Amino acid sequence: MSGNSFPELSLIDEHGQSFTYKMQGPGDFRRPNAPISSRKVYAAAHVIPHMGADNTPGSLAVVDWDATLAYRHELWSYGLGVADAMDTAQRGMGLDYAATCELINRSAQEAATVISENRYPALTGLTVRDIVACGVGTDQLTASAVESGQLQLVIDAYLEMLHLVEDSGAKSILMCSRALAKAARTPEDYVQVYGTLLEAAKEPVILHWLGEMFDPQLAGYWGTSDIAEATSVFQSILKKYSEKIDGVKVSLLNAEHEKQLRAALPSGVRLYTGDDFNYPELIDGDGELHSDALLGIFAAIYPAASTALQAFDAADSTRGRTILDSTRELGLHIFSAPTFYYKTGIAFLSWLNGHQSGFQMVGGLQAGRSVPHLIRTFVLADSAGLLLNPELAAERMKQLLAVCGVQASTQTLTGVS
């Protein structure tokens, strides 16, 4: 298709002003023929609900397992691992405990099948732990049900899910816990809880430090609101249990803090960036150290991310960085405040690219962003070459605008006949 034949749409900006936008078409992205080797990466994938289910706030999740697992196949085919059942748009925001457990088991079983059948060249020689890592949390407990000092209650909930993930064959990610934030009284309480969990873990885990911009209920995690003091508590755990830690995922959207923490990590412990604002520079590195990645934005930009990582593998860091930089503005927009609604943008792009039949999310979270925000997401994704079927994306964008009244196809009734 020639460039001048891509669709043209009438859109509105954040001020409600109309403008004409001509799509640019997909980028030159390719699946790898061998595993990605220079960086270890996971994309935090979303779940896709049955479109006819009661996908409203407070309802139990009804997952379209075929579509949900197909999305994970798409990520795997591009050489990316999947970080499952862990982000704030699932855990505590729509995905209930039973559905979380089922997602973990289904994803791990699917990964095992993919590995045994050698389904994708990008996964040759890898293990289930290499391609799927799952969040270990305390979903059984609500913060309101926990009192200060009830550490054992939190530990028991963590251990139940730790055993579930380890038995599935996936890598474990020890997530921050709202219940622990409620129960812990001092930094020492956090050290006690995490020490117990790490001693119980059979395989090295990823420790997850999630900032309050992603979940306000995690304010003061590690027993203090001072970032330097919190880092000291975190590092004390890393130093004592380094042999039980595969890596750390840091989601504070603070590149300088991540660089300092990365330089101080014990030998053999990876830094998986969770910075969806500054990932290009952190993954590129400073010439001596670089971050690996466990990112929500990678679920949206996976063709570009994979192609960039292939360039890093080929020692072409300039091209790799250029590709990642081309997606930065999209990442900044999708993760703009309120950041905990970022997954709406991920699901929106999934719908535009044909991976799900409707623009819905469990818990009704598709309502987390405004129409102008979604329009901007559409434009930035197209500018980055990430709308892989322009005709489909344009048609679905037009459908959304019509339903939302931005492009009214019928006369509005203003009175009673």
Short mmCIF file of C-alpha atoms in Angstrom, two decimals:
data_model
loop_
_atom_site.label_atom_id
_atom_site.label_comp_id
_atom_site.label_asym_id
_atom_site.label_seq_id
_atom_site.Cartn_x
_atom_site.Cartn_y
_atom_site.Cartn_z
CA MET A 1 0.00 0.00 0.00
CA SER A 2 1.41 3.39 -0.92
CA GLY A 3 1.67 6.05 1.76
CA ASN A 4 -0.93 8.34 0.18
CA SER A 5 -3.64 5.69 0.32
CA PHE A 6 -3.84 5.35 4.10
CA PRO A 7 -7.16 6.35 5.73
CA GLU A 8 -7.99 9.92 6.66
CA LEU A 9 -10.17 10.75 9.66
CA SER A 10 -11.91 13.74 11.18
CA LEU A 11 -10.92 13.91 14.87
CA ILE A 12 -11.14 16.34 17.78
CA ASP A 13 -8.41 17.61 20.10
CA GLU A 14 -8.54 18.07 23.87
CA HIS A 15 -10.32 21.40 23.36
CA GLY A 16 -13.06 19.87 21.23
CA GLN A 17 -11.72 21.41 18.03
CA SER A 18 -11.96 19.35 14.84
CA PHE A 19 -8.93 18.46 12.75
CA THR A 20 -8.21 16.13 9.86
CA TYR A 21 -5.71 13.36 10.43
CA LYS A 22 -4.16 11.17 7.73
CA MET A 23 -2.74 7.89 8.96
CA GLN A 24 0.92 7.11 8.33
CA GLY A 25 0.82 3.31 8.29
CA PRO A 26 2.67 0.56 10.14
CA GLY A 27 6.38 0.60 10.91
CA ASP A 28 9.00 -1.80 9.62
CA PHE A 29 8.83 -4.24 12.52
CA ARG A 30 9.80 -7.90 12.36
CA ARG A 31 9.62 -10.97 14.54
CA PRO A 32 13.02 -12.32 15.58
CA ASN A 33 14.38 -15.59 14.24
CA ALA A 34 16.15 -16.40 17.49
CA PRO A 35 15.72 -15.50 21.17
CA ILE A 36 16.49 -11.95 22.23
CA SER A 37 19.75 -12.14 24.13
CA SER A 38 21.08 -8.72 25.13
CA ARG A 39 18.16 -7.80 27.40
CA LYS A 40 15.72 -9.83 29.50
CA VAL A 41 12.23 -8.44 29.02
CA TYR A 42 8.64 -9.08 30.05
CA ALA A 43 5.53 -7.28 28.81
CA ALA A 44 2.70 -6.86 31.33
CA ALA A 45 -0.28 -8.16 29.37
CA HIS A 46 -3.94 -7.39 30.05
CA VAL A 47 -6.90 -9.75 30.18
CA ILE A 48 -9.72 -9.63 27.63
CA PRO A 49 -13.26 -10.11 28.93
CA HIS A 50 -16.17 -11.81 27.24
CA MET A 51 -17.87 -8.91 25.53
CA GLY A 52 -21.36 -9.97 26.55
CA ALA A 53 -20.50 -10.41 30.23
CA ASP A 54 -21.31 -8.07 33.11
CA ASN A 55 -18.11 -6.07 32.76
CA THR A 56 -19.04 -3.47 35.35
CA PRO A 57 -17.25 -2.24 38.48
CA GLY A 58 -17.50 -4.79 41.27
CA SER A 59 -18.53 -7.70 39.06
CA LEU A 60 -16.52 -10.90 38.98
CA ALA A 61 -14.29 -11.16 35.93
CA VAL A 62 -15.56 -13.27 33.02
CA VAL A 63 -12.46 -13.75 30.90
CA ASP A 64 -12.35 -14.59 27.21
CA TRP A 65 -9.58 -17.13 27.61
CA ASP A 66 -9.08 -17.75 23.90
CA ALA A 67 -8.51 -14.07 23.15
CA THR A 68 -6.48 -13.52 26.32
CA LEU A 69 -4.10 -16.38 25.58
CA ALA A 70 -3.90 -15.45 21.91
CA TYR A 71 -2.57 -12.05 22.97
CA ARG A 72 0.15 -13.79 24.92
CA HIS A 73 1.04 -15.82 21.84
CA GLU A 74 1.43 -12.55 19.95
CA LEU A 75 3.91 -11.27 22.53
CA TRP A 76 5.81 -14.56 22.63
CA SER A 77 6.09 -14.64 18.84
CA TYR A 78 7.99 -11.35 19.04
CA GLY A 79 10.41 -12.80 21.60
CA LEU A 80 9.00 -11.05 24.65
CA GLY A 81 8.24 -12.74 27.93
CA VAL A 82 4.84 -12.15 29.52
CA ALA A 83 4.41 -10.67 32.99
CA ASP A 84 1.00 -11.91 33.99
CA ALA A 85 -1.56 -11.29 36.71
CA MET A 86 0.36 -8.43 38.26
CA ASP A 87 -0.46 -4.91 37.16
CA THR A 88 -2.83 -2.51 38.87
CA ALA A 89 -5.39 -2.73 36.07
CA GLN A 90 -5.91 -6.38 36.99
CA ARG A 91 -4.97 -7.01 40.62
CA GLY A 92 -7.32 -5.05 42.82
CA MET A 93 -8.91 -3.33 39.83
CA GLY A 94 -11.21 -5.80 38.15
CA LEU A 95 -9.53 -9.19 38.30
CA ASP A 96 -10.80 -11.10 41.34
CA TYR A 97 -8.78 -13.71 43.20
CA ALA A 98 -10.32 -16.77 41.53
CA ALA A 99 -9.77 -15.32 38.06
CA THR A 100 -6.22 -14.35 39.01
CA CYS A 101 -5.42 -17.92 40.02
CA GLU A 102 -6.94 -19.28 36.83
CA LEU A 103 -5.01 -16.78 34.71
CA ILE A 104 -1.72 -17.83 36.31
CA ASN A 105 -2.36 -21.52 35.70
CA ARG A 106 -3.64 -21.06 32.16
CA SER A 107 -0.76 -18.79 31.12
CA ALA A 108 1.85 -21.13 32.56
CA GLN A 109 0.24 -24.18 30.94
CA GLU A 110 0.08 -22.38 27.60
CA ALA A 111 3.72 -21.37 27.95
CA ALA A 112 4.71 -24.97 28.64
CA THR A 113 2.90 -26.09 25.48
CA VAL A 114 4.55 -23.38 23.41
CA ILE A 115 7.98 -24.42 24.71
CA SER A 116 7.42 -28.16 24.22
CA GLU A 117 6.18 -27.66 20.65
CA ASN A 118 8.97 -25.17 19.83
CA ARG A 119 6.20 -22.97 18.45
CA TYR A 120 8.18 -19.78 17.80
CA PRO A 121 11.81 -19.35 16.70
CA ALA A 122 12.13 -16.46 19.15
CA LEU A 123 11.68 -18.88 22.07
CA THR A 124 14.02 -21.68 21.02
CA GLY A 125 15.86 -23.11 24.00
CA LEU A 126 14.00 -21.03 26.59
CA THR A 127 12.08 -22.26 29.64
CA VAL A 128 8.64 -21.49 31.01
CA ARG A 129 10.25 -19.23 33.63
CA ASP A 130 11.93 -17.33 30.80
CA ILE A 131 8.67 -16.50 29.06
CA VAL A 132 6.12 -16.09 31.84
CA ALA A 133 6.43 -14.47 35.26
CA CYS A 134 3.40 -14.05 37.51
CA GLY A 135 2.57 -11.72 40.33
CA VAL A 136 2.44 -13.02 43.89
CA GLY A 137 0.17 -10.83 45.98
CA THR A 138 -2.36 -10.91 48.80
CA ASP A 139 -5.59 -10.68 46.84
CA GLN A 140 -7.41 -12.85 49.38
CA LEU A 141 -7.19 -9.96 51.84
CA THR A 142 -8.70 -6.54 51.52
CA ALA A 143 -6.83 -3.77 53.25
CA SER A 144 -9.94 -3.00 55.28
CA ALA A 145 -9.91 -6.55 56.69
CA VAL A 146 -6.36 -6.21 58.04
CA GLU A 147 -5.38 -4.52 61.28
CA SER A 148 -2.05 -2.99 62.13
CA GLY A 149 0.38 -5.66 63.27
CA GLN A 150 -1.33 -8.63 61.60
CA LEU A 151 1.79 -9.66 59.71
CA GLN A 152 1.17 -13.40 59.84
CA LEU A 153 -2.17 -12.94 58.09
CA VAL A 154 -0.36 -11.18 55.25
CA ILE A 155 2.44 -13.74 55.16
CA ASP A 156 -0.03 -16.61 54.89
CA ALA A 157 -1.81 -14.95 51.96
CA TYR A 158 1.50 -14.32 50.20
CA LEU A 159 2.65 -17.91 50.75
CA GLU A 160 -0.56 -19.34 49.35
CA MET A 161 -0.04 -17.49 46.08
CA LEU A 162 3.72 -18.08 46.04
CA HIS A 163 3.08 -21.83 46.09
CA LEU A 164 0.48 -21.44 43.32
CA VAL A 165 2.89 -19.61 41.01
CA GLU A 166 5.82 -21.92 41.74
CA ASP A 167 3.68 -25.01 41.19
CA SER A 168 2.57 -23.58 37.82
CA GLY A 169 6.18 -23.43 36.63
CA ALA A 170 6.20 -19.64 36.15
CA LYS A 171 8.70 -17.24 37.69
CA SER A 172 7.38 -15.46 40.79
CA ILE A 173 7.14 -11.70 41.16
CA LEU A 174 6.67 -10.62 44.77
CA MET A 175 4.31 -7.68 44.40
CA CYS A 176 3.75 -4.86 46.82
CA SER A 177 0.71 -5.55 48.99
CA ARG A 178 -1.99 -3.12 50.10
CA ALA A 179 -2.65 -5.45 53.02
CA LEU A 180 1.00 -5.32 54.08
CA ALA A 181 0.99 -1.53 53.83
CA LYS A 182 -1.90 -1.60 56.31
CA ALA A 183 -0.45 -4.25 58.65
CA ALA A 184 3.19 -3.12 58.80
CA ARG A 185 4.13 -0.61 61.48
CA THR A 186 7.87 -0.24 60.92
CA PRO A 187 10.52 -0.87 58.25
CA GLU A 188 11.52 -3.94 60.26
CA ASP A 189 8.06 -5.40 59.66
CA TYR A 190 8.67 -5.27 55.92
CA VAL A 191 12.08 -6.92 56.34
CA GLN A 192 10.46 -9.69 58.41
CA VAL A 193 7.70 -10.38 55.88
CA TYR A 194 9.92 -10.33 52.81
CA GLY A 195 12.59 -12.39 54.57
CA THR A 196 10.03 -15.08 55.38
CA LEU A 197 8.81 -15.15 51.77
CA LEU A 198 12.28 -15.27 50.26
CA GLU A 199 13.35 -18.08 52.57
CA ALA A 200 10.27 -20.02 51.46
CA ALA A 201 10.82 -19.46 47.74
CA LYS A 202 12.13 -22.49 45.85
CA GLU A 203 13.45 -20.47 42.89
CA PRO A 204 14.82 -16.92 42.60
CA VAL A 205 12.06 -14.32 42.42
CA ILE A 206 11.61 -10.78 41.17
CA LEU A 207 10.96 -8.16 43.84
CA HIS A 208 8.49 -5.48 42.75
CA TRP A 209 8.59 -1.94 44.12
CA LEU A 210 5.47 -0.12 42.92
CA GLY A 211 5.13 3.60 43.53
CA GLU A 212 2.00 5.30 44.81
CA MET A 213 1.40 6.95 41.42
CA PHE A 214 0.32 3.47 40.29
CA ASP A 215 -1.48 2.64 43.54
CA PRO A 216 -2.14 5.40 46.11
CA GLN A 217 -2.78 2.74 48.79
CA LEU A 218 0.94 1.91 48.71
CA ALA A 219 2.05 5.29 50.05
CA GLY A 220 4.77 4.86 52.66
CA TYR A 221 5.73 1.37 51.52
CA TRP A 222 8.86 -0.07 53.17
CA GLY A 223 7.79 1.80 56.31
CA THR A 224 8.64 5.35 55.31
CA SER A 225 7.64 8.09 52.89
CA ASP A 226 11.26 9.19 52.48
CA ILE A 227 12.61 7.73 49.23
CA ALA A 228 16.19 7.46 50.51
CA GLU A 229 15.11 5.67 53.68
CA ALA A 230 12.80 3.35 51.71
CA THR A 231 15.68 2.53 49.36
CA SER A 232 17.88 1.64 52.31
CA VAL A 233 15.26 -0.81 53.62
CA PHE A 234 14.86 -2.30 50.13
CA GLN A 235 18.63 -2.67 49.72
CA SER A 236 18.99 -4.39 53.08
CA ILE A 237 16.65 -7.12 51.83
CA LEU A 238 18.53 -7.39 48.53
CA LYS A 239 21.88 -7.74 50.28
CA LYS A 240 20.74 -10.39 52.74
CA TYR A 241 18.80 -12.53 50.25
CA SER A 242 20.60 -11.87 46.96
CA GLU A 243 20.83 -15.58 46.11
CA LYS A 244 17.03 -15.79 46.22
CA ILE A 245 16.49 -12.76 43.98
CA ASP A 246 16.53 -12.94 40.18
CA GLY A 247 15.99 -9.20 39.89
CA VAL A 248 14.05 -6.18 41.03
CA LYS A 249 11.32 -4.32 39.18
CA VAL A 250 11.17 -0.66 40.08
CA SER A 251 8.10 1.36 39.08
CA LEU A 252 8.74 4.81 40.53
CA LEU A 253 9.02 6.78 37.25
CA ASN A 254 12.33 8.18 38.51
CA ALA A 255 15.19 7.47 36.13
CA GLU A 256 17.98 8.87 38.33
CA HIS A 257 16.86 6.81 41.31
CA GLU A 258 16.79 3.69 39.13
CA LYS A 259 20.30 4.32 37.83
CA GLN A 260 21.65 4.71 41.36
CA LEU A 261 19.88 1.57 42.56
CA ARG A 262 21.04 -0.35 39.48
CA ALA A 263 24.67 0.52 40.18
CA ALA A 264 24.37 -0.69 43.78
CA LEU A 265 22.68 -4.05 43.12
CA PRO A 266 24.39 -7.23 44.34
CA SER A 267 26.17 -9.19 41.62
CA GLY A 268 23.81 -11.26 39.51
CA VAL A 269 20.65 -9.33 40.43
CA ARG A 270 18.94 -7.71 37.45
CA LEU A 271 17.20 -4.35 37.35
CA TYR A 272 13.93 -4.76 35.44
CA THR A 273 12.83 -1.24 34.69
CA GLY A 274 9.20 -0.50 35.33
CA ASP A 275 9.64 3.13 34.24
CA ASP A 276 7.16 3.60 31.41
CA PHE A 277 8.36 7.20 30.95
CA ASN A 278 12.14 6.74 30.71
CA TYR A 279 12.52 3.18 29.41
CA PRO A 280 14.46 4.12 26.22
CA GLU A 281 17.46 5.53 28.07
CA LEU A 282 17.32 2.95 30.86
CA ILE A 283 17.24 -0.02 28.48
CA ASP A 284 19.91 1.57 26.28
CA GLY A 285 22.12 2.09 29.33
CA ASP A 286 25.12 4.27 30.04
CA GLY A 287 27.77 2.19 28.27
CA GLU A 288 28.49 0.09 31.37
CA LEU A 289 25.12 -0.78 32.86
CA HIS A 290 21.65 -1.13 31.38
CA SER A 291 18.24 -2.08 32.67
CA ASP A 292 16.28 -5.10 31.59
CA ALA A 293 12.54 -4.52 31.41
CA LEU A 294 9.20 -5.52 32.88
CA LEU A 295 6.89 -2.94 31.39
CA GLY A 296 3.23 -2.30 30.82
CA ILE A 297 3.99 -0.16 27.79
CA PHE A 298 5.66 -3.15 26.10
CA ALA A 299 2.22 -4.76 25.80
CA ALA A 300 1.28 -1.86 23.53
CA ILE A 301 4.52 -1.32 21.62
CA TYR A 302 5.70 -4.94 21.38
CA PRO A 303 6.49 -4.93 17.61
CA ALA A 304 8.67 -1.84 18.03
CA ALA A 305 10.15 -3.07 21.32
CA SER A 306 11.11 -6.41 19.78
CA THR A 307 12.69 -4.78 16.74
CA ALA A 308 14.63 -2.40 18.98
CA LEU A 309 15.88 -5.27 21.13
CA GLN A 310 16.96 -7.15 18.02
CA ALA A 311 19.02 -4.08 17.11
CA PHE A 312 20.66 -4.10 20.56
CA ASP A 313 21.43 -7.80 20.01
CA ALA A 314 23.14 -6.86 16.74
CA ALA A 315 25.25 -4.22 18.57
CA ASP A 316 23.35 -1.43 16.81
CA SER A 317 22.43 0.52 19.93
CA THR A 318 21.81 3.68 17.91
CA ARG A 319 18.99 2.05 15.95
CA GLY A 320 17.62 0.32 19.04
CA ARG A 321 17.50 3.60 20.94
CA THR A 322 15.96 5.44 17.99
CA ILE A 323 13.11 2.93 17.76
CA LEU A 324 12.41 3.06 21.49
CA ASP A 325 12.54 6.86 21.43
CA SER A 326 9.92 6.87 18.68
CA THR A 327 7.47 5.28 21.16
CA ARG A 328 8.29 7.50 24.15
CA GLU A 329 5.58 10.10 23.59
CA LEU A 330 2.98 7.34 23.37
CA GLY A 331 4.24 5.90 26.67
CA LEU A 332 4.11 9.28 28.36
CA HIS A 333 0.55 9.75 27.20
CA ILE A 334 -0.79 6.28 28.04
CA PHE A 335 0.76 6.51 31.53
CA SER A 336 -0.27 10.12 32.19
CA ALA A 337 -2.12 10.88 35.42
CA PRO A 338 -4.12 9.19 36.78
CA THR A 339 -1.47 6.59 35.95
CA PHE A 340 -3.43 3.66 37.39
CA TYR A 341 -5.77 3.89 34.39
CA TYR A 342 -2.96 3.24 31.93
CA LYS A 343 -4.29 -0.19 30.99
CA THR A 344 -7.24 1.46 29.27
CA GLY A 345 -4.80 2.57 26.57
CA ILE A 346 -3.33 -0.93 26.29
CA ALA A 347 -6.78 -2.47 25.79
CA PHE A 348 -7.73 0.31 23.37
CA LEU A 349 -4.76 -0.44 21.11
CA SER A 350 -5.48 -4.16 21.42
CA TRP A 351 -8.98 -3.47 20.08
CA LEU A 352 -7.76 -1.17 17.29
CA ASN A 353 -5.30 -3.85 16.17
CA GLY A 354 -7.94 -6.58 16.12
CA HIS A 355 -6.85 -8.62 19.13
CA GLN A 356 -10.24 -8.26 20.80
CA SER A 357 -13.68 -7.85 19.29
CA GLY A 358 -14.78 -4.97 21.51
CA PHE A 359 -13.31 -2.14 23.52
CA GLN A 360 -14.14 -3.47 26.96
CA MET A 361 -12.17 -4.36 30.09
CA VAL A 362 -12.94 -6.32 33.23
CA GLY A 363 -14.31 -4.01 35.90
CA GLY A 364 -15.53 -1.48 33.35
CA LEU A 365 -12.09 0.13 33.22
CA GLN A 366 -12.51 1.11 29.58
CA ALA A 367 -14.23 4.19 31.05
CA GLY A 368 -10.98 5.25 32.73
CA ARG A 369 -9.98 7.60 29.89
CA SER A 370 -11.77 10.35 28.00
CA VAL A 371 -12.52 10.36 24.27
CA PRO A 372 -9.91 13.08 23.58
CA HIS A 373 -7.34 11.01 25.50
CA LEU A 374 -8.14 7.96 23.34
CA ILE A 375 -7.97 10.04 20.16
CA ARG A 376 -4.51 11.22 21.17
CA THR A 377 -3.56 7.60 21.86
CA PHE A 378 -4.71 6.68 18.34
CA VAL A 379 -2.64 9.46 16.75
CA LEU A 380 0.51 8.72 18.74
CA ALA A 381 0.26 4.97 18.11
CA ASP A 382 -0.12 5.56 14.39
CA SER A 383 2.78 8.02 14.40
CA ALA A 384 4.93 5.29 15.99
CA GLY A 385 3.83 2.78 13.34
CA LEU A 386 1.95 0.64 15.87
CA LEU A 387 -1.46 0.45 14.17
CA LEU A 388 -0.61 -2.57 12.05
CA ASN A 389 -3.86 -2.70 10.05
CA PRO A 390 -4.68 0.96 9.28
CA GLU A 391 -8.05 0.23 7.64
CA LEU A 392 -9.28 -1.79 10.62
CA ALA A 393 -7.97 0.77 13.12
CA ALA A 394 -9.57 3.65 11.22
CA GLU A 395 -12.93 1.88 11.00
CA ARG A 396 -12.93 1.08 14.70
CA MET A 397 -11.90 4.62 15.58
CA LYS A 398 -14.83 5.94 13.55
CA GLN A 399 -17.17 3.52 15.32
CA LEU A 400 -16.01 4.78 18.71
CA LEU A 401 -16.44 8.41 17.71
CA ALA A 402 -19.95 7.75 16.45
CA VAL A 403 -21.00 5.90 19.59
CA CYS A 404 -19.56 8.67 21.77
CA GLY A 405 -21.38 11.36 19.79
CA VAL A 406 -18.25 12.99 18.41
CA GLN A 407 -19.40 12.11 14.90
CA ALA A 408 -23.17 12.01 15.27
CA SER A 409 -24.91 9.86 12.67
CA THR A 410 -28.44 10.58 13.93
CA GLN A 411 -30.20 13.75 15.03
CA THR A 412 -30.18 14.39 18.77
CA LEU A 413 -33.65 14.61 20.33
CA THR A 414 -33.90 17.84 22.29
CA GLY A 415 -37.56 17.72 23.28
CA VAL A 416 -40.54 15.47 23.82
CA SER A 417 -42.71 14.68 20.83
#
